[in-house]
Amino acid sequence: MEKSDKKRILTRVLIVIAALTLLSCCFLGSTFAKYVTNANGSASVGVAKWDIDVSNASNGTVTAVTYSDLSPSLDAYEGSDAPRTHEHKGVLVTTIQNNGEVLADITINLTELKFYSSGSTEVTNWGSTPITEGGTTATKDEAAAVIKLQFAYNQDGALPTSDWKDVGTSVTVKNVGTGGSVYVFIRAIWVSYDTESETVADDLDTWLGENVESVGAKLEFTAVQASELPTT
């Protein structure tokens, strides 16, 4: 065989080998490649809304309430067995509404009873000896025993006719639901000192009528979460 024929055969063999090599690489690459998928996404979780609205309030949860135009009862003195009491009907002073998505326990406090001689000026000329003990000027404790501020609440908005609470009392309304409201009312009540004599009782009523123009207190509210979401 001539050299030229050998070269032609060798060239053809090399070409065939090269072609087979490329073909095998293609098969290997497709057979052993990894399956890979890339994607982007996001997830979100909503937060249960907490929203307690207190109407007619300052500083969010506290309102000062004042009651004026007070007077004792017109009834005649009949002794300790029939104390004279003048109860004012009461007035709505604030509404607490749960606009959130969880239940709320709402606590109401009436504190800091104050007596005013004019406008926002507090009475200062209290006596040291109570009128009921022979003094000529009432003490603040005597005033608090005669002129009282009371509060009541309900969830229907109707003017309460009972269950009024004195200053210093705290109540908690449990599980106020979404969209639910608590209505808070204030009233004044004048209880004449009808235990000793008509003169003493009238003297005390008269001094208070001459020196006290209005009575006020601080109404405080606290709302605390009472349920969870989701429920399971």
mmCIF file of N, CA, C and O in Angstrom, residues 22-56:
data_model
loop_
_atom_site.group_PDB
_atom_site.id
_atom_site.type_symbol
_atom_site.label_atom_id
_atom_site.label_comp_id
_atom_site.label_asym_id
_atom_site.label_seq_id
_atom_site.Cartn_x
_atom_site.Cartn_y
_atom_site.Cartn_z
ATOM 1 N N LEU A 22 -17.560 13.485 19.845
ATOM 2 C CA LEU A 22 -18.531 14.578 19.984
ATOM 3 C C LEU A 22 -19.928 14.040 20.250
ATOM 4 O O LEU A 22 -20.676 14.564 21.077
ATOM 5 N N LEU A 23 -20.252 12.950 19.540
ATOM 6 C CA LEU A 23 -21.575 12.366 19.718
ATOM 7 C C LEU A 23 -21.761 11.810 21.122
ATOM 8 O O LEU A 23 -22.800 11.983 21.752
ATOM 9 N N SER A 24 -20.734 11.153 21.662
ATOM 10 C CA SER A 24 -20.827 10.599 23.012
ATOM 11 C C SER A 24 -20.947 11.702 24.051
ATOM 12 O O SER A 24 -21.647 11.561 25.053
ATOM 13 N N CYS A 25 -20.268 12.848 23.830
ATOM 14 C CA CYS A 25 -20.359 13.979 24.772
ATOM 15 C C CYS A 25 -21.785 14.511 24.817
ATOM 16 O O CYS A 25 -22.307 14.875 25.868
ATOM 17 N N CYS A 26 -22.434 14.574 23.666
ATOM 18 C CA CYS A 26 -23.815 15.049 23.629
ATOM 19 C C CYS A 26 -24.726 14.134 24.444
ATOM 20 O O CYS A 26 -25.562 14.572 25.206
ATOM 21 N N PHE A 27 -24.571 12.809 24.239
ATOM 22 C CA PHE A 27 -25.387 11.867 24.998
ATOM 23 C C PHE A 27 -25.120 11.950 26.491
ATOM 24 O O PHE A 27 -26.029 11.928 27.298
ATOM 25 N N LEU A 28 -23.849 12.041 26.873
ATOM 26 C CA LEU A 28 -23.508 12.127 28.291
ATOM 27 C C LEU A 28 -24.076 13.392 28.909
ATOM 28 O O LEU A 28 -24.605 13.389 30.017
ATOM 29 N N GLY A 29 -23.944 14.463 28.183
ATOM 30 C CA GLY A 29 -24.425 15.736 28.727
ATOM 31 C C GLY A 29 -25.920 15.726 28.947
ATOM 32 O O GLY A 29 -26.430 16.224 29.942
ATOM 33 N N SER A 30 -26.670 15.165 28.056
ATOM 34 C CA SER A 30 -28.128 15.189 28.224
ATOM 35 C C SER A 30 -28.587 14.125 29.199
ATOM 36 O O SER A 30 -29.589 14.291 29.870
ATOM 37 N N THR A 31 -27.862 13.027 29.289
ATOM 38 C CA THR A 31 -28.285 11.926 30.151
ATOM 39 C C THR A 31 -28.034 12.223 31.616
ATOM 40 O O THR A 31 -28.848 11.918 32.472
ATOM 41 N N PHE A 32 -26.924 12.855 31.938
ATOM 42 C CA PHE A 32 -26.532 13.051 33.337
ATOM 43 C C PHE A 32 -26.724 14.492 33.822
ATOM 44 O O PHE A 32 -26.270 14.843 34.884
ATOM 45 N N ALA A 33 -27.385 15.310 33.054
ATOM 46 C CA ALA A 33 -27.622 16.690 33.514
ATOM 47 C C ALA A 33 -28.604 16.677 34.680
ATOM 48 O O ALA A 33 -29.494 15.835 34.754
ATOM 49 N N LYS A 34 -28.499 17.643 35.682
ATOM 50 C CA LYS A 34 -29.405 17.772 36.820
ATOM 51 C C LYS A 34 -30.624 18.597 36.408
ATOM 52 O O LYS A 34 -30.516 19.544 35.638
ATOM 53 N N TYR A 35 -31.777 18.220 36.957
ATOM 54 C CA TYR A 35 -32.973 19.018 36.738
ATOM 55 C C TYR A 35 -32.956 20.190 37.725
ATOM 56 O O TYR A 35 -32.926 19.984 38.937
ATOM 57 N N VAL A 36 -32.982 21.396 37.269
ATOM 58 C CA VAL A 36 -32.918 22.599 38.105
ATOM 59 C C VAL A 36 -34.031 23.544 37.692
ATOM 60 O O VAL A 36 -34.184 23.847 36.506
ATOM 61 N N THR A 37 -34.816 23.979 38.662
ATOM 62 C CA THR A 37 -35.861 24.981 38.411
ATOM 63 C C THR A 37 -35.679 26.132 39.379
ATOM 64 O O THR A 37 -35.597 25.920 40.594
ATOM 65 N N ASN A 38 -35.602 27.324 38.893
ATOM 66 C CA ASN A 38 -35.478 28.529 39.722
ATOM 67 C C ASN A 38 -36.786 29.326 39.657
ATOM 68 O O ASN A 38 -37.361 29.507 38.584
ATOM 69 N N ALA A 39 -37.259 29.787 40.821
ATOM 70 C CA ALA A 39 -38.470 30.601 40.866
ATOM 71 C C ALA A 39 -38.428 31.496 42.091
ATOM 72 O O ALA A 39 -37.775 31.169 43.089
ATOM 73 N N ASN A 40 -39.097 32.615 42.027
ATOM 74 C CA ASN A 40 -39.183 33.550 43.144
ATOM 75 C C ASN A 40 -40.639 33.667 43.584
ATOM 76 O O ASN A 40 -41.555 33.631 42.765
ATOM 77 N N GLY A 41 -40.872 33.816 44.899
ATOM 78 C CA GLY A 41 -42.226 33.980 45.411
ATOM 79 C C GLY A 41 -42.206 34.701 46.744
ATOM 80 O O GLY A 41 -41.142 34.988 47.293
ATOM 81 N N SER A 42 -43.392 35.011 47.279
ATOM 82 C CA SER A 42 -43.479 35.667 48.577
ATOM 83 C C SER A 42 -44.690 35.146 49.314
ATOM 84 O O SER A 42 -45.645 34.654 48.711
ATOM 85 N N ALA A 43 -44.661 35.251 50.660
ATOM 86 C CA ALA A 43 -45.780 34.849 51.503
ATOM 87 C C ALA A 43 -46.037 35.954 52.513
ATOM 88 O O ALA A 43 -45.110 36.655 52.926
ATOM 89 N N SER A 44 -47.291 36.146 52.915
ATOM 90 C CA SER A 44 -47.610 37.178 53.893
ATOM 91 C C SER A 44 -48.654 36.664 54.871
ATOM 92 O O SER A 44 -49.468 35.802 54.537
ATOM 93 N N VAL A 45 -48.617 37.196 56.113
ATOM 94 C CA VAL A 45 -49.580 36.853 57.150
ATOM 95 C C VAL A 45 -50.170 38.140 57.680
ATOM 96 O O VAL A 45 -49.441 39.052 58.089
ATOM 97 N N GLY A 46 -51.479 38.272 57.659
ATOM 98 C CA GLY A 46 -52.118 39.481 58.175
ATOM 99 C C GLY A 46 -52.094 39.499 59.690
ATOM 100 O O GLY A 46 -52.156 38.462 60.355
ATOM 101 N N VAL A 47 -52.009 40.695 60.281
ATOM 102 C CA VAL A 47 -52.004 40.875 61.725
ATOM 103 C C VAL A 47 -53.410 41.291 62.171
ATOM 104 O O VAL A 47 -54.013 42.195 61.583
ATOM 105 N N ALA A 48 -53.922 40.606 63.173
ATOM 106 C CA ALA A 48 -55.253 40.947 63.676
ATOM 107 C C ALA A 48 -55.263 42.391 64.170
ATOM 108 O O ALA A 48 -54.402 42.818 64.935
ATOM 109 N N LYS A 49 -56.256 43.147 63.749
ATOM 110 C CA LYS A 49 -56.323 44.574 64.053
ATOM 111 C C LYS A 49 -56.715 44.801 65.507
ATOM 112 O O LYS A 49 -57.606 44.156 66.043
ATOM 113 N N TRP A 50 -56.034 45.756 66.152
ATOM 114 C CA TRP A 50 -56.356 46.184 67.526
ATOM 115 C C TRP A 50 -56.689 47.658 67.466
ATOM 116 O O TRP A 50 -55.848 48.486 67.155
ATOM 117 N N ASP A 51 -57.952 48.004 67.748
ATOM 118 C CA ASP A 51 -58.398 49.380 67.586
ATOM 119 C C ASP A 51 -59.509 49.659 68.583
ATOM 120 O O ASP A 51 -60.644 49.241 68.403
ATOM 121 N N ILE A 52 -59.170 50.353 69.676
ATOM 122 C CA ILE A 52 -60.148 50.743 70.683
ATOM 123 C C ILE A 52 -60.332 52.251 70.601
ATOM 124 O O ILE A 52 -59.373 53.012 70.760
ATOM 125 N N ASP A 53 -61.543 52.681 70.339
ATOM 126 C CA ASP A 53 -61.830 54.106 70.189
ATOM 127 C C ASP A 53 -62.614 54.595 71.403
ATOM 128 O O ASP A 53 -63.629 54.005 71.784
ATOM 129 N N VAL A 54 -62.121 55.667 72.022
ATOM 130 C CA VAL A 54 -62.797 56.263 73.173
ATOM 131 C C VAL A 54 -63.239 57.663 72.775
ATOM 132 O O VAL A 54 -62.407 58.530 72.515
ATOM 133 N N SER A 55 -64.540 57.888 72.726
ATOM 134 C CA SER A 55 -65.040 59.201 72.333
ATOM 135 C C SER A 55 -64.967 60.180 73.497
ATOM 136 O O SER A 55 -64.971 59.799 74.666
ATOM 137 N N ASN A 56 -64.877 61.461 73.155
ATOM 138 C CA ASN A 56 -64.853 62.545 74.149
ATOM 139 C C ASN A 56 -63.733 62.363 75.170
ATOM 140 O O ASN A 56 -63.905 62.667 76.351
#
